[in-house]
JSON list of C-alpha atoms in Angstrom, two decimals:
[
{"chain": "A", "resi": 66, "resn": "MET", "atom": "CA", "xyz": [-1.50, 10.94, -10.67]},
{"chain": "A", "resi": 67, "resn": "THR", "atom": "CA", "xyz": [-2.52, 13.99, -8.67]},
{"chain": "A", "resi": 68, "resn": "ALA", "atom": "CA", "xyz": [-3.45, 13.43, -5.04]},
{"chain": "A", "resi": 69, "resn": "VAL", "atom": "CA", "xyz": [-7.02, 14.30, -4.14]},
{"chain": "A", "resi": 70, "resn": "THR", "atom": "CA", "xyz": [-7.61, 16.21, -0.94]},
{"chain": "A", "resi": 71, "resn": "ALA", "atom": "CA", "xyz": [-9.48, 13.99, 1.48]},
{"chain": "A", "resi": 72, "resn": "SER", "atom": "CA", "xyz": [-13.18, 14.73, 1.52]},
{"chain": "A", "resi": 73, "resn": "PRO", "atom": "CA", "xyz": [-16.05, 12.86, 3.13]},
{"chain": "A", "resi": 74, "resn": "LEU", "atom": "CA", "xyz": [-17.65, 12.78, -0.32]},
{"chain": "A", "resi": 75, "resn": "SER", "atom": "CA", "xyz": [-14.68, 11.30, -2.17]},
{"chain": "A", "resi": 76, "resn": "PRO", "atom": "CA", "xyz": [-15.21, 7.59, -1.37]},
{"chain": "A", "resi": 77, "resn": "GLU", "atom": "CA", "xyz": [-18.90, 7.89, -2.24]},
{"chain": "A", "resi": 78, "resn": "LEU", "atom": "CA", "xyz": [-17.97, 9.39, -5.60]},
{"chain": "A", "resi": 79, "resn": "GLU", "atom": "CA", "xyz": [-14.86, 7.34, -6.31]},
{"chain": "A", "resi": 80, "resn": "GLN", "atom": "CA", "xyz": [-16.62, 3.95, -6.37]},
{"chain": "A", "resi": 81, "resn": "PRO", "atom": "CA", "xyz": [-19.32, 4.79, -8.93]},
{"chain": "A", "resi": 82, "resn": "LEU", "atom": "CA", "xyz": [-16.75, 6.61, -11.06]},
{"chain": "A", "resi": 83, "resn": "LEU", "atom": "CA", "xyz": [-14.44, 3.59, -11.00]},
{"chain": "A", "resi": 84, "resn": "ALA", "atom": "CA", "xyz": [-17.39, 1.42, -12.09]},
{"chain": "A", "resi": 85, "resn": "VAL", "atom": "CA", "xyz": [-18.14, 3.81, -14.99]},
{"chain": "A", "resi": 86, "resn": "GLU", "atom": "CA", "xyz": [-14.49, 3.84, -16.07]},
{"chain": "A", "resi": 87, "resn": "ALA", "atom": "CA", "xyz": [-14.27, 0.03, -15.93]},
{"chain": "A", "resi": 88, "resn": "SER", "atom": "CA", "xyz": [-17.49, -0.34, -17.90]},
{"chain": "A", "resi": 89, "resn": "LEU", "atom": "CA", "xyz": [-16.26, 2.11, -20.53]},
{"chain": "A", "resi": 90, "resn": "ASN", "atom": "CA", "xyz": [-13.03, 0.14, -20.90]},
{"chain": "A", "resi": 91, "resn": "GLN", "atom": "CA", "xyz": [-14.92, -3.16, -21.20]},
{"chain": "A", "resi": 92, "resn": "LEU", "atom": "CA", "xyz": [-17.30, -1.67, -23.73]},
{"chain": "A", "resi": 93, "resn": "GLY", "atom": "CA", "xyz": [-14.37, -0.27, -25.72]},
{"chain": "A", "resi": 94, "resn": "ASP", "atom": "CA", "xyz": [-12.76, -3.71, -25.78]},
{"chain": "A", "resi": 95, "resn": "ALA", "atom": "CA", "xyz": [-16.02, -5.31, -26.91]},
{"chain": "A", "resi": 96, "resn": "LEU", "atom": "CA", "xyz": [-16.42, -2.68, -29.64]},
{"chain": "A", "resi": 97, "resn": "SER", "atom": "CA", "xyz": [-12.91, -3.31, -30.93]},
{"chain": "A", "resi": 98, "resn": "ARG", "atom": "CA", "xyz": [-13.61, -7.07, -31.01]},
{"chain": "A", "resi": 99, "resn": "ARG", "atom": "CA", "xyz": [-17.02, -6.44, -32.63]},
{"chain": "A", "resi": 100, "resn": "ASP", "atom": "CA", "xyz": [-18.52, -8.82, -30.09]},
{"chain": "A", "resi": 101, "resn": "ALA", "atom": "CA", "xyz": [-22.24, -8.02, -30.22]},
{"chain": "A", "resi": 102, "resn": "ALA", "atom": "CA", "xyz": [-23.17, -9.97, -27.09]},
{"chain": "A", "resi": 103, "resn": "ALA", "atom": "CA", "xyz": [-20.42, -8.34, -25.03]},
{"chain": "A", "resi": 104, "resn": "ILE", "atom": "CA", "xyz": [-21.32, -4.90, -26.42]},
{"chain": "A", "resi": 105, "resn": "GLU", "atom": "CA", "xyz": [-24.92, -5.42, -25.32]},
{"chain": "A", "resi": 106, "resn": "GLN", "atom": "CA", "xyz": [-23.88, -6.63, -21.86]},
{"chain": "A", "resi": 107, "resn": "HIS", "atom": "CA", "xyz": [-21.34, -3.88, -21.20]},
{"chain": "A", "resi": 108, "resn": "ALA", "atom": "CA", "xyz": [-23.62, -1.17, -22.57]},
{"chain": "A", "resi": 109, "resn": "ALA", "atom": "CA", "xyz": [-26.34, -2.23, -20.11]},
{"chain": "A", "resi": 110, "resn": "GLU", "atom": "CA", "xyz": [-23.84, -2.29, -17.23]},
{"chain": "A", "resi": 111, "resn": "LEU", "atom": "CA", "xyz": [-22.51, 1.11, -18.25]},
{"chain": "A", "resi": 112, "resn": "HIS", "atom": "CA", "xyz": [-26.02, 2.53, -18.28]},
{"chain": "A", "resi": 113, "resn": "GLN", "atom": "CA", "xyz": [-26.57, 1.35, -14.69]},
{"chain": "A", "resi": 114, "resn": "HIS", "atom": "CA", "xyz": [-23.22, 2.65, -13.50]},
{"chain": "A", "resi": 115, "resn": "LEU", "atom": "CA", "xyz": [-23.73, 6.01, -15.20]},
{"chain": "A", "resi": 116, "resn": "ALA", "atom": "CA", "xyz": [-27.14, 6.43, -13.58]},
{"chain": "A", "resi": 117, "resn": "SER", "atom": "CA", "xyz": [-25.63, 5.74, -10.17]},
{"chain": "A", "resi": 118, "resn": "ALA", "atom": "CA", "xyz": [-22.67, 8.06, -10.75]},
{"chain": "A", "resi": 119, "resn": "VAL", "atom": "CA", "xyz": [-24.85, 10.91, -12.00]},
{"chain": "A", "resi": 120, "resn": "GLN", "atom": "CA", "xyz": [-27.10, 10.57, -8.96]},
{"chain": "A", "resi": 121, "resn": "ARG", "atom": "CA", "xyz": [-24.18, 10.59, -6.53]},
{"chain": "A", "resi": 122, "resn": "PHE", "atom": "CA", "xyz": [-22.37, 13.45, -8.26]},
{"chain": "A", "resi": 123, "resn": "SER", "atom": "CA", "xyz": [-25.59, 15.50, -8.35]},
{"chain": "A", "resi": 124, "resn": "GLU", "atom": "CA", "xyz": [-26.15, 14.94, -4.64]},
{"chain": "A", "resi": 125, "resn": "ALA", "atom": "CA", "xyz": [-22.54, 15.86, -3.88]},
{"chain": "A", "resi": 126, "resn": "ALA", "atom": "CA", "xyz": [-22.79, 19.04, -5.95]},
{"chain": "A", "resi": 127, "resn": "ARG", "atom": "CA", "xyz": [-25.88, 20.09, -3.98]},
{"chain": "A", "resi": 128, "resn": "THR", "atom": "CA", "xyz": [-24.47, 19.27, -0.56]},
{"chain": "A", "resi": 129, "resn": "GLY", "atom": "CA", "xyz": [-20.87, 20.36, -0.64]},
{"chain": "A", "resi": 130, "resn": "GLY", "atom": "CA", "xyz": [-19.18, 20.05, -3.95]},
{"chain": "A", "resi": 131, "resn": "VAL", "atom": "CA", "xyz": [-17.20, 17.62, -6.02]},
{"chain": "A", "resi": 132, "resn": "PRO", "atom": "CA", "xyz": [-13.40, 17.41, -5.74]},
{"chain": "A", "resi": 133, "resn": "ALA", "atom": "CA", "xyz": [-11.78, 18.79, -8.89]},
{"chain": "A", "resi": 134, "resn": "ALA", "atom": "CA", "xyz": [-9.87, 15.59, -9.64]},
{"chain": "A", "resi": 135, "resn": "LEU", "atom": "CA", "xyz": [-13.06, 13.51, -9.61]},
{"chain": "A", "resi": 136, "resn": "ARG", "atom": "CA", "xyz": [-14.91, 16.12, -11.67]},
{"chain": "A", "resi": 137, "resn": "ASN", "atom": "CA", "xyz": [-12.10, 16.01, -14.25]},
{"chain": "A", "resi": 138, "resn": "ARG", "atom": "CA", "xyz": [-12.24, 12.21, -14.39]},
{"chain": "A", "resi": 139, "resn": "LEU", "atom": "CA", "xyz": [-16.01, 12.36, -14.91]},
{"chain": "A", "resi": 140, "resn": "VAL", "atom": "CA", "xyz": [-15.50, 14.81, -17.78]},
{"chain": "A", "resi": 141, "resn": "ARG", "atom": "CA", "xyz": [-12.89, 12.49, -19.35]},
{"chain": "A", "resi": 142, "resn": "ALA", "atom": "CA", "xyz": [-15.29, 9.55, -18.98]},
{"chain": "A", "resi": 143, "resn": "GLY", "atom": "CA", "xyz": [-17.96, 11.61, -20.75]},
{"chain": "A", "resi": 144, "resn": "GLY", "atom": "CA", "xyz": [-15.54, 12.27, -23.61]},
{"chain": "A", "resi": 145, "resn": "LEU", "atom": "CA", "xyz": [-14.74, 8.57, -23.92]},
{"chain": "A", "resi": 146, "resn": "LEU", "atom": "CA", "xyz": [-18.45, 7.76, -23.91]},
{"chain": "A", "resi": 147, "resn": "ALA", "atom": "CA", "xyz": [-19.00, 10.23, -26.75]},
{"chain": "A", "resi": 148, "resn": "ALA", "atom": "CA", "xyz": [-16.15, 8.66, -28.73]},
{"chain": "A", "resi": 149, "resn": "GLN", "atom": "CA", "xyz": [-17.59, 5.19, -28.23]},
{"chain": "A", "resi": 150, "resn": "ARG", "atom": "CA", "xyz": [-21.03, 6.36, -29.33]},
{"chain": "A", "resi": 151, "resn": "GLU", "atom": "CA", "xyz": [-19.46, 7.75, -32.48]},
{"chain": "A", "resi": 152, "resn": "THR", "atom": "CA", "xyz": [-17.67, 4.45, -33.13]},
{"chain": "A", "resi": 153, "resn": "LEU", "atom": "CA", "xyz": [-20.93, 2.56, -32.69]},
{"chain": "A", "resi": 154, "resn": "ALA", "atom": "CA", "xyz": [-22.80, 4.98, -34.95]},
{"chain": "A", "resi": 155, "resn": "ARG", "atom": "CA", "xyz": [-20.18, 4.57, -37.69]},
{"chain": "A", "resi": 156, "resn": "GLY", "atom": "CA", "xyz": [-20.40, 0.79, -37.34]},
{"chain": "A", "resi": 157, "resn": "ASN", "atom": "CA", "xyz": [-24.18, 0.90, -37.63]},
{"chain": "A", "resi": 158, "resn": "ALA", "atom": "CA", "xyz": [-23.99, 3.15, -40.68]},
{"chain": "A", "resi": 159, "resn": "SER", "atom": "CA", "xyz": [-21.54, 0.75, -42.33]},
{"chain": "A", "resi": 160, "resn": "LEU", "atom": "CA", "xyz": [-23.82, -2.18, -41.60]},
{"chain": "A", "resi": 161, "resn": "ASP", "atom": "CA", "xyz": [-26.83, -0.31, -42.99]},
{"chain": "A", "resi": 162, "resn": "ARG", "atom": "CA", "xyz": [-24.93, 0.47, -46.19]},
{"chain": "A", "resi": 163, "resn": "ALA", "atom": "CA", "xyz": [-23.86, -3.16, -46.52]},
{"chain": "A", "resi": 164, "resn": "LEU", "atom": "CA", "xyz": [-27.42, -4.38, -46.14]}
]
């Protein structure tokens, strides 16, 4: 893992990003188990964490910038979110066809 240069913004950005990453992992696990209740719960949590992260990253971008390592992690999280949306869409399409 690459070391991030210390910045007064880093801890404020690190915590919401960790929450987003954890929620994405939990949602991915729930999707793989096809656990509808867990999917619903983790999707709601992810939505809250994403809103917080976007707000904090936007503020940081306006007031001094975002460390590259955190920006890269946010981009990776966005890619994982897109992949999970695609998985969910395929699952919904399969269910619709079955019905």
